Short mmCIF file of C-alpha atoms in Angstrom, two decimals:
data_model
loop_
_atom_site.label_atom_id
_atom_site.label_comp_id
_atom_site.label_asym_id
_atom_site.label_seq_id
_atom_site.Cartn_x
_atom_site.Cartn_y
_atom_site.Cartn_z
CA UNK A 1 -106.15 10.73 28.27
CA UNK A 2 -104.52 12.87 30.34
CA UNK A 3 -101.84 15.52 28.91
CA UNK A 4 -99.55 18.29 30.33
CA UNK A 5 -101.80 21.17 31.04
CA UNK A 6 -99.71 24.28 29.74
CA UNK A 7 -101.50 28.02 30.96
CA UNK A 8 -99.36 31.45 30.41
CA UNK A 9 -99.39 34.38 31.32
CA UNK A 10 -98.07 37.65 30.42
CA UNK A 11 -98.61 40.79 32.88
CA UNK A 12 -96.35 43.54 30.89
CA UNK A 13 -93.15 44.18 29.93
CA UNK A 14 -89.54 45.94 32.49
CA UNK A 15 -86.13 46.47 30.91
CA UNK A 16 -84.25 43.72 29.88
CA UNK A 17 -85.27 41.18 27.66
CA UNK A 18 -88.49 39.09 28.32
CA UNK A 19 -88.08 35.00 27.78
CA UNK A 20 -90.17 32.30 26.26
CA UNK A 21 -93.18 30.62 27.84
CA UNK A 22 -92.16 28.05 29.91
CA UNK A 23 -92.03 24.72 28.62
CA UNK A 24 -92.79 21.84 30.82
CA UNK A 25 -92.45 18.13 30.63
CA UNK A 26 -92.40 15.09 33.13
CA UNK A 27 -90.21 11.84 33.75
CA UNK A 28 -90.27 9.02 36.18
CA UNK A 29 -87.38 8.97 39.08
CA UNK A 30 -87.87 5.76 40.44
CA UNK A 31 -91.10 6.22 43.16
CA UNK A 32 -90.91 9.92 41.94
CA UNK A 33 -91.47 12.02 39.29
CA UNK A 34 -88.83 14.41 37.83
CA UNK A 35 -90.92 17.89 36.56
CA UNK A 36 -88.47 19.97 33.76
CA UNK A 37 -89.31 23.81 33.29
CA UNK A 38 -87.47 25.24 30.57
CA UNK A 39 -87.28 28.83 29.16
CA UNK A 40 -84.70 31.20 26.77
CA UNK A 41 -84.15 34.62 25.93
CA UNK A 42 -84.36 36.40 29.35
CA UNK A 43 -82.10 39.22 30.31
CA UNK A 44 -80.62 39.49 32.63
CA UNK A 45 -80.80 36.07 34.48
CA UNK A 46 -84.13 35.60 36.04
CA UNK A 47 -86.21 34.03 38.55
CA UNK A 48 -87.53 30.47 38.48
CA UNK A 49 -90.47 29.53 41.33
CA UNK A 50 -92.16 26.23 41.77
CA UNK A 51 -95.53 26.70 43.45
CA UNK A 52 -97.92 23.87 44.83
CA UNK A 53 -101.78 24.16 44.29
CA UNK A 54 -102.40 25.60 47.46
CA UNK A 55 -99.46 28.05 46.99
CA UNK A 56 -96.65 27.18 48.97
CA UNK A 57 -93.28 27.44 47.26
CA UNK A 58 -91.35 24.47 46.69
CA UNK A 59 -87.94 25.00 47.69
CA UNK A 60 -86.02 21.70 46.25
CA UNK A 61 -85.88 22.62 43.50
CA UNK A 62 -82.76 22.92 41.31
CA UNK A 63 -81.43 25.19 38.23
CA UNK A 64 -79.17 25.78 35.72
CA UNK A 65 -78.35 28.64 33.32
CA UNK A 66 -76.88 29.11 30.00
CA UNK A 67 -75.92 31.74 28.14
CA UNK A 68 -76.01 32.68 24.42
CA UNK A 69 -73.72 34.83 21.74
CA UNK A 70 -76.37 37.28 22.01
CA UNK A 71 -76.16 37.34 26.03
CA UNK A 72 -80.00 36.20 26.72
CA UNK A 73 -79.58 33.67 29.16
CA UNK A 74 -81.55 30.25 29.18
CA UNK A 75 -82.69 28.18 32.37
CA UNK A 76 -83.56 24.75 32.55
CA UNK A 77 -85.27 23.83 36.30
CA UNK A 78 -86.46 20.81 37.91
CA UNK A 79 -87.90 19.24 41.15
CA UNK A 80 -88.96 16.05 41.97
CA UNK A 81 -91.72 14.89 43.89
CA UNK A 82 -94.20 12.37 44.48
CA UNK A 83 -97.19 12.00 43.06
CA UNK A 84 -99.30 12.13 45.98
CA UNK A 85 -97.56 15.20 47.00
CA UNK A 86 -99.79 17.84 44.98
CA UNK A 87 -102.87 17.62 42.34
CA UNK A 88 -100.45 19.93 40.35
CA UNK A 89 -97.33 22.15 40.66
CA UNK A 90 -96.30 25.77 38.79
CA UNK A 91 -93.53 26.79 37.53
CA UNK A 92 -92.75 30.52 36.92
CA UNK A 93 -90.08 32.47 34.95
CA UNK A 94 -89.36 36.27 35.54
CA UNK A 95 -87.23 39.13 36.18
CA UNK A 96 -89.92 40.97 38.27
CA UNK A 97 -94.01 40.45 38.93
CA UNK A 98 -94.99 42.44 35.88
CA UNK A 99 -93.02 40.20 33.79
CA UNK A 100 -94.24 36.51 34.99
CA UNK A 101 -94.54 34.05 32.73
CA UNK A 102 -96.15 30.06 34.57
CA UNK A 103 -96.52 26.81 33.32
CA UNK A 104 -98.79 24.14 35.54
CA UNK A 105 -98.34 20.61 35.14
CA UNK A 106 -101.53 18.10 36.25
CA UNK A 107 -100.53 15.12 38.52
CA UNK A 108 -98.74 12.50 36.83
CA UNK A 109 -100.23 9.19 35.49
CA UNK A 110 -99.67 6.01 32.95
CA UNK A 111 -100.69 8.55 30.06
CA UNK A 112 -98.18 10.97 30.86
CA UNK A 113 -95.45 8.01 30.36
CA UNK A 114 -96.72 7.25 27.14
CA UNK A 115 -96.29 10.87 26.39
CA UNK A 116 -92.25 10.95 27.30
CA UNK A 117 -92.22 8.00 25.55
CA UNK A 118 -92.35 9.57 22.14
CA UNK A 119 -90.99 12.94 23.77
CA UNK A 120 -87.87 11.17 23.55
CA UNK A 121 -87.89 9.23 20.69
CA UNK A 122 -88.20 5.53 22.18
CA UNK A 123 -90.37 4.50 19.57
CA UNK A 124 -88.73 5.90 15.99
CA UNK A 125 -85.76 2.82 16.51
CA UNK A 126 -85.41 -0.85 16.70
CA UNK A 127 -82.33 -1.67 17.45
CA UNK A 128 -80.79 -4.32 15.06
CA UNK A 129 -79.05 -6.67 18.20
CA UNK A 130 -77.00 -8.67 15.14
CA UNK A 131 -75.96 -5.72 12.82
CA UNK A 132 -74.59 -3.84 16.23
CA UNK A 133 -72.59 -6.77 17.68
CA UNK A 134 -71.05 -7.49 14.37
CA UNK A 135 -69.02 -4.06 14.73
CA UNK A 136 -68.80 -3.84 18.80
CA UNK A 137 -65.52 -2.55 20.00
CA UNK A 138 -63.58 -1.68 22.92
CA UNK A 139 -62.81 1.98 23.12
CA UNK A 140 -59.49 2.62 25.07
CA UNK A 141 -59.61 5.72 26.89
CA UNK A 142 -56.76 8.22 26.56
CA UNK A 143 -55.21 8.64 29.68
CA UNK A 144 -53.24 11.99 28.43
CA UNK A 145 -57.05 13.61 27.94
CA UNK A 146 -58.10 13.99 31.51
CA UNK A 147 -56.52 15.43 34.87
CA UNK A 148 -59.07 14.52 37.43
CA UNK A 149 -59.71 10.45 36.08
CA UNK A 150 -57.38 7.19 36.20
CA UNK A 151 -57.44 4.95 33.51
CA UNK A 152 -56.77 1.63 34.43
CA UNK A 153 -53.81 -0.52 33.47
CA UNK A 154 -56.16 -2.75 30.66
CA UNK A 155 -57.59 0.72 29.32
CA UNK A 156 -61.44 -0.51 30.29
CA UNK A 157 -62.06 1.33 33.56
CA UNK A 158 -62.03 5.10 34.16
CA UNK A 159 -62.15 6.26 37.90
CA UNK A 160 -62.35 9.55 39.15
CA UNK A 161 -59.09 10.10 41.36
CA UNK A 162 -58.55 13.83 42.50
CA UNK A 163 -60.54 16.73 43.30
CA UNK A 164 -61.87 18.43 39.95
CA UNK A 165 -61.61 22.33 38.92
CA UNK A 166 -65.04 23.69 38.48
CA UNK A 167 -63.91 25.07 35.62
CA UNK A 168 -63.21 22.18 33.85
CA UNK A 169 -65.12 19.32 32.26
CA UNK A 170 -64.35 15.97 34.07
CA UNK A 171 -64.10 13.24 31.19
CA UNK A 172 -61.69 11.46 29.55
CA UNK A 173 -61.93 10.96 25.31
CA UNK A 174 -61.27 7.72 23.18
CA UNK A 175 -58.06 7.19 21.46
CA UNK A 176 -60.02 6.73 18.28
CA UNK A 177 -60.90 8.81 16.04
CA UNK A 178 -63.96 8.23 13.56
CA UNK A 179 -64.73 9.38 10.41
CA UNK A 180 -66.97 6.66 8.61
CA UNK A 181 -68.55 3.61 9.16
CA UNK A 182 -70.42 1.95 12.10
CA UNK A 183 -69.36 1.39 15.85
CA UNK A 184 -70.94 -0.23 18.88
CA UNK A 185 -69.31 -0.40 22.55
CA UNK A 186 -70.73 -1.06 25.45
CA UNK A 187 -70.46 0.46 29.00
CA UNK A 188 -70.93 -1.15 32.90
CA UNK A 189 -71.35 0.11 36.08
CA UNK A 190 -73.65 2.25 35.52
CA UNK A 191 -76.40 2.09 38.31
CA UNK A 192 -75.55 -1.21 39.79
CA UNK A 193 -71.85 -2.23 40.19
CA UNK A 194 -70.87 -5.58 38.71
CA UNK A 195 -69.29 -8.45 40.70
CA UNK A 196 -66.63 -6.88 42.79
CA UNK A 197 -63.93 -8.64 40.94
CA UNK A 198 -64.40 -6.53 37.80
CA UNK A 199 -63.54 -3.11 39.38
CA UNK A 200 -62.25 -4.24 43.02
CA UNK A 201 -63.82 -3.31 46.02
CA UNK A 202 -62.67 0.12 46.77
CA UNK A 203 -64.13 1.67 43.64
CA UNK A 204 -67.94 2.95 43.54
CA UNK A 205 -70.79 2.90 41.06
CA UNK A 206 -71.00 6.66 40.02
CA UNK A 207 -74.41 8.73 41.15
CA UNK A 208 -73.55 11.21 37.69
CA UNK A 209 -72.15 10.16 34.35
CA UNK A 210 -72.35 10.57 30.94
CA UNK A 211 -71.18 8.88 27.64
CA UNK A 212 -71.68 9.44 23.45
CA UNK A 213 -69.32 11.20 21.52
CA UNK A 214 -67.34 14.63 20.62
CA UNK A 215 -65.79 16.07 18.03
CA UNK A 216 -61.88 16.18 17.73
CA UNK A 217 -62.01 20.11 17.03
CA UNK A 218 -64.28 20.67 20.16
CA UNK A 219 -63.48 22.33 23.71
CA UNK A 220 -62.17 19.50 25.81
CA UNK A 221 -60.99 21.36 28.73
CA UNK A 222 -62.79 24.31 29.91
CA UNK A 223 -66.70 23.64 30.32
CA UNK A 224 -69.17 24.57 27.85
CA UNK A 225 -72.85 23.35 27.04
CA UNK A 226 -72.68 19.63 26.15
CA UNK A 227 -75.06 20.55 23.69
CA UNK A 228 -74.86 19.15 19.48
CA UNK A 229 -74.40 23.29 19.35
CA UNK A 230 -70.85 22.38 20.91
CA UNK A 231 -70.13 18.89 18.99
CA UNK A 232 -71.14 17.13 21.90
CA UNK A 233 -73.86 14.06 21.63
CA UNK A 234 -73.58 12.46 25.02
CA UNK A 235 -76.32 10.58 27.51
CA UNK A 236 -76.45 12.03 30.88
CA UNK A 237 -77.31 10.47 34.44
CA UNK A 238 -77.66 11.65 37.79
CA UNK A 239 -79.23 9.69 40.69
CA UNK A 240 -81.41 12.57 41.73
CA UNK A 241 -82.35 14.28 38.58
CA UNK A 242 -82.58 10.81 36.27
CA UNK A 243 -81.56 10.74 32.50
CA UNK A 244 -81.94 13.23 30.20
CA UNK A 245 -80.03 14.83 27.44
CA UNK A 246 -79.31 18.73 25.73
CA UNK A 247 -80.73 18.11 22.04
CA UNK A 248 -80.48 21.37 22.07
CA UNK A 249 -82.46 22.19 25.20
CA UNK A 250 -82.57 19.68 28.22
CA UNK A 251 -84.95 16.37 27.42
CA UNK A 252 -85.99 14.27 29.66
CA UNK A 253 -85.30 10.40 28.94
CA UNK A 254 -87.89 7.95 30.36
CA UNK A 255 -86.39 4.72 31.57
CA UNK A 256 -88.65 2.54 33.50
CA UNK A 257 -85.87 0.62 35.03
CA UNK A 258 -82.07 0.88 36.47
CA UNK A 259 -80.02 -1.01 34.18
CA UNK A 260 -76.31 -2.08 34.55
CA UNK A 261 -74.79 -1.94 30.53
CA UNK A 262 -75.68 0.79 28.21
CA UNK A 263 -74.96 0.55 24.14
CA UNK A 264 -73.65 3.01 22.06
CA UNK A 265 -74.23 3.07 18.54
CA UNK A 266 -72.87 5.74 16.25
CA UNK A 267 -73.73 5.59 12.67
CA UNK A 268 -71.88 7.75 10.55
CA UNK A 269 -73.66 6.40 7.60
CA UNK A 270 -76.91 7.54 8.43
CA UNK A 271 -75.20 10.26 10.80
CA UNK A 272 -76.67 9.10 14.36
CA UNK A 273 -75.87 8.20 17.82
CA UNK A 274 -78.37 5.70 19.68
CA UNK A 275 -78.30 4.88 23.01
CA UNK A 276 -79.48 1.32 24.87
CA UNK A 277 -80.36 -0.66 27.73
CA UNK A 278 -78.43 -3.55 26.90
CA UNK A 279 -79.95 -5.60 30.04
CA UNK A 280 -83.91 -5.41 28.49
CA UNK A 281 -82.62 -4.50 24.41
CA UNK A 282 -84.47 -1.41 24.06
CA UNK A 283 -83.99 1.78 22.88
CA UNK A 284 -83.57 4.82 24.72
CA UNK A 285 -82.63 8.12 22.83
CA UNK A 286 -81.21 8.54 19.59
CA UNK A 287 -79.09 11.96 18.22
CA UNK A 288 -80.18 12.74 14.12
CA UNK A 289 -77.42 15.23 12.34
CA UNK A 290 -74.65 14.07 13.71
CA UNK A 291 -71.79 16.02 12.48
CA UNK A 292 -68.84 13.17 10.93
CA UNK A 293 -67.08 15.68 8.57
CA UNK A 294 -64.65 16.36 11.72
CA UNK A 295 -63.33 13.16 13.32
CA UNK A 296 -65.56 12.31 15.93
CA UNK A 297 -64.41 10.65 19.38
CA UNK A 298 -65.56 8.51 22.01
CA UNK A 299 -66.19 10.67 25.53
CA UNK A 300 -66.92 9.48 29.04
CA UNK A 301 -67.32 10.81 32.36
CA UNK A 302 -67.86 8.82 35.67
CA UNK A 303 -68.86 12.24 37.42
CA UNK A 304 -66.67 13.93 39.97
CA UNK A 305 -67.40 12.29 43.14
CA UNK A 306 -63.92 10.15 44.26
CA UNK A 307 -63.88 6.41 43.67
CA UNK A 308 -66.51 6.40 40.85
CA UNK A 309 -66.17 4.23 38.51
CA UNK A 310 -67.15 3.70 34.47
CA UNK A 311 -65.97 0.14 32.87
CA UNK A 312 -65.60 -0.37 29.33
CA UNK A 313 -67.43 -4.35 28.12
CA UNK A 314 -64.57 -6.21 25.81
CA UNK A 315 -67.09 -9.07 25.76
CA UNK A 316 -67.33 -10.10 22.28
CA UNK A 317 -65.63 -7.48 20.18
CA UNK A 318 -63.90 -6.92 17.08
CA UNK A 319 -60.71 -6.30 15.60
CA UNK A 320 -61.44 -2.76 13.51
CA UNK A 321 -58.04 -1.52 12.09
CA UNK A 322 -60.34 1.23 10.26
CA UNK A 323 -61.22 2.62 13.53
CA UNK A 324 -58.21 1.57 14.81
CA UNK A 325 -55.22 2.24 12.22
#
């Protein structure tokens, strides 16, 4: 079987603080494949280079950078590719060439997805279809939470309306507020817009989202890591990059296929968030430890291109005055 091929290498030590080795791991992207390189505790902020086998630097690649109470700095980068493009690709961290610290990653294959697979938990739930539709609800987003979105008139859609502050985090939260028990709602227009009727025709399915949950005592304005380390459990997409989530660090989440209706499931009972594809009725990723002792509430984000559009299903719900009272 063929695995991720992980090779180090430390040359010596500079000032500042040397990182981790490089972690590595691989996802499909529709005809591509999406290659994570991950690494913490660097000081200052340092360099990240993606190398074919012949040599060449890749230069599409992308990163971001996160900083701790200590000030180390973490990066997370990634490129995608196609697998015909290189027999395998490197990934080095540094602050200078005595410092270098590589990862190399062999070419994907059908092994490597059964890896991800259990990388990201796919296999530890089956999702109980009958016990989550008997407590599905509508969340109703809170207009008064967001500057950049529109909530529509029936409180199911949220569109992004204005140009955002990059200082900011672009969502909108739930009216509700949960403490106990066990909620399911369900989300649209996620990478294929429904019939035009639903949303109209001069709204857009959104290239970046995500959706889970927050906690009411969390930063809601100014952006932060929307990591559990910040109360926030949420499922990300972008069109480019593909889903993943921060649990702590970035994960990648395989999904074979675009779907158009994810599931959320929070269990405060056993203290978990799962995630869906309600179009095939599997499981995707699932958050353990979720922190209920603060209320926790419902968060989405269409992303911050204009026109783009999240929908909230009210298919089939029911009346919850606990979650709602």
């Amino acid at each position: 079987m063929l695995v991720l091929l992980m090779i180090f290498d430390l040359l010596g030590g500079s000032s500042g603080a040397v990182g981790s080795h490089p972690v590595l791991s691989l996802a499909e992207a529709g005809d591509q494949v999406n290659v994570t390189c991950e690494s913490d505790g660097w000081s200052p902020k340092p360099t990240v280079t993606w190398r074919d086998k012949g040599g060449g630097e890749l230069r599409n690649s992308s990163e971001s950078y996160n900083g701790d109470s200590k000030g180390l700095v973490s990066v997370t980068s990634w490129v995608l590719l196609y697998p015909s493009e290189s027999e395998w690709i490197s990934c080095s961290v540094s602050l200078s060439a005595r410092d270098l610290k590589e990862g190399r990653v062999l070419p994907f294959s059908p092994a490597l997805a059964e890896t991800a697979d259990k990388a990201t938990n796919t296999e530890e739930e089956i999702p109980d279809w009958g016990k989550m539709l008997a407590c599905k609800v509508a969340i109703r987003p809170d207009a008064s939470t967001t500057g950049f979105l529109e909530v529509g008139k029936s409180q199911t859609r949220v569109t992004c309306k204005s140009i955002t502050n990059e200082a900011e985090l672009v969502h909108v939260l739930g009216k509700e507020r949960i403490r106990s028990g066990r909620y399911y709602w369900e989300i649209t227009a996620l990478t294929e817009p429904p019939p035009a009727p639903k949303i109209g025709k001069s709204y857009e399915c959104p290239s970046s989202w995500y959706v889970g949950v927050t906690s009411e005592a969390a930063e809601k304005k100014s952006r932060v890591p929307l990591t559990p380390q910040y109360s926030y459990w949420v499922l990300h997409y972008d069109k480019e990059r593909g889903y993943y989530v921060n649990d702590p660090s970035l994960t990648n989440v395989l999904v074979r296929d675009r779907f158009s209706k994810l599931g959320v499931f929070l269990d405060c009972v056993k203290n978990k968030l799962s995630f869906y594809d309600c179009d095939k009725k599997s499981h995707l990723y699932t958050f353990y430890n979720v922190d209920s002792t603060k209320p926790l509430v419902p968060v989405l984000s269409p992303g911050e291109k204009l026109q783009h559009t999240l929908v909230i299903c009210e298919e089939q719900c029911v009346t919850c005055d606990e979650l709602y009272a």
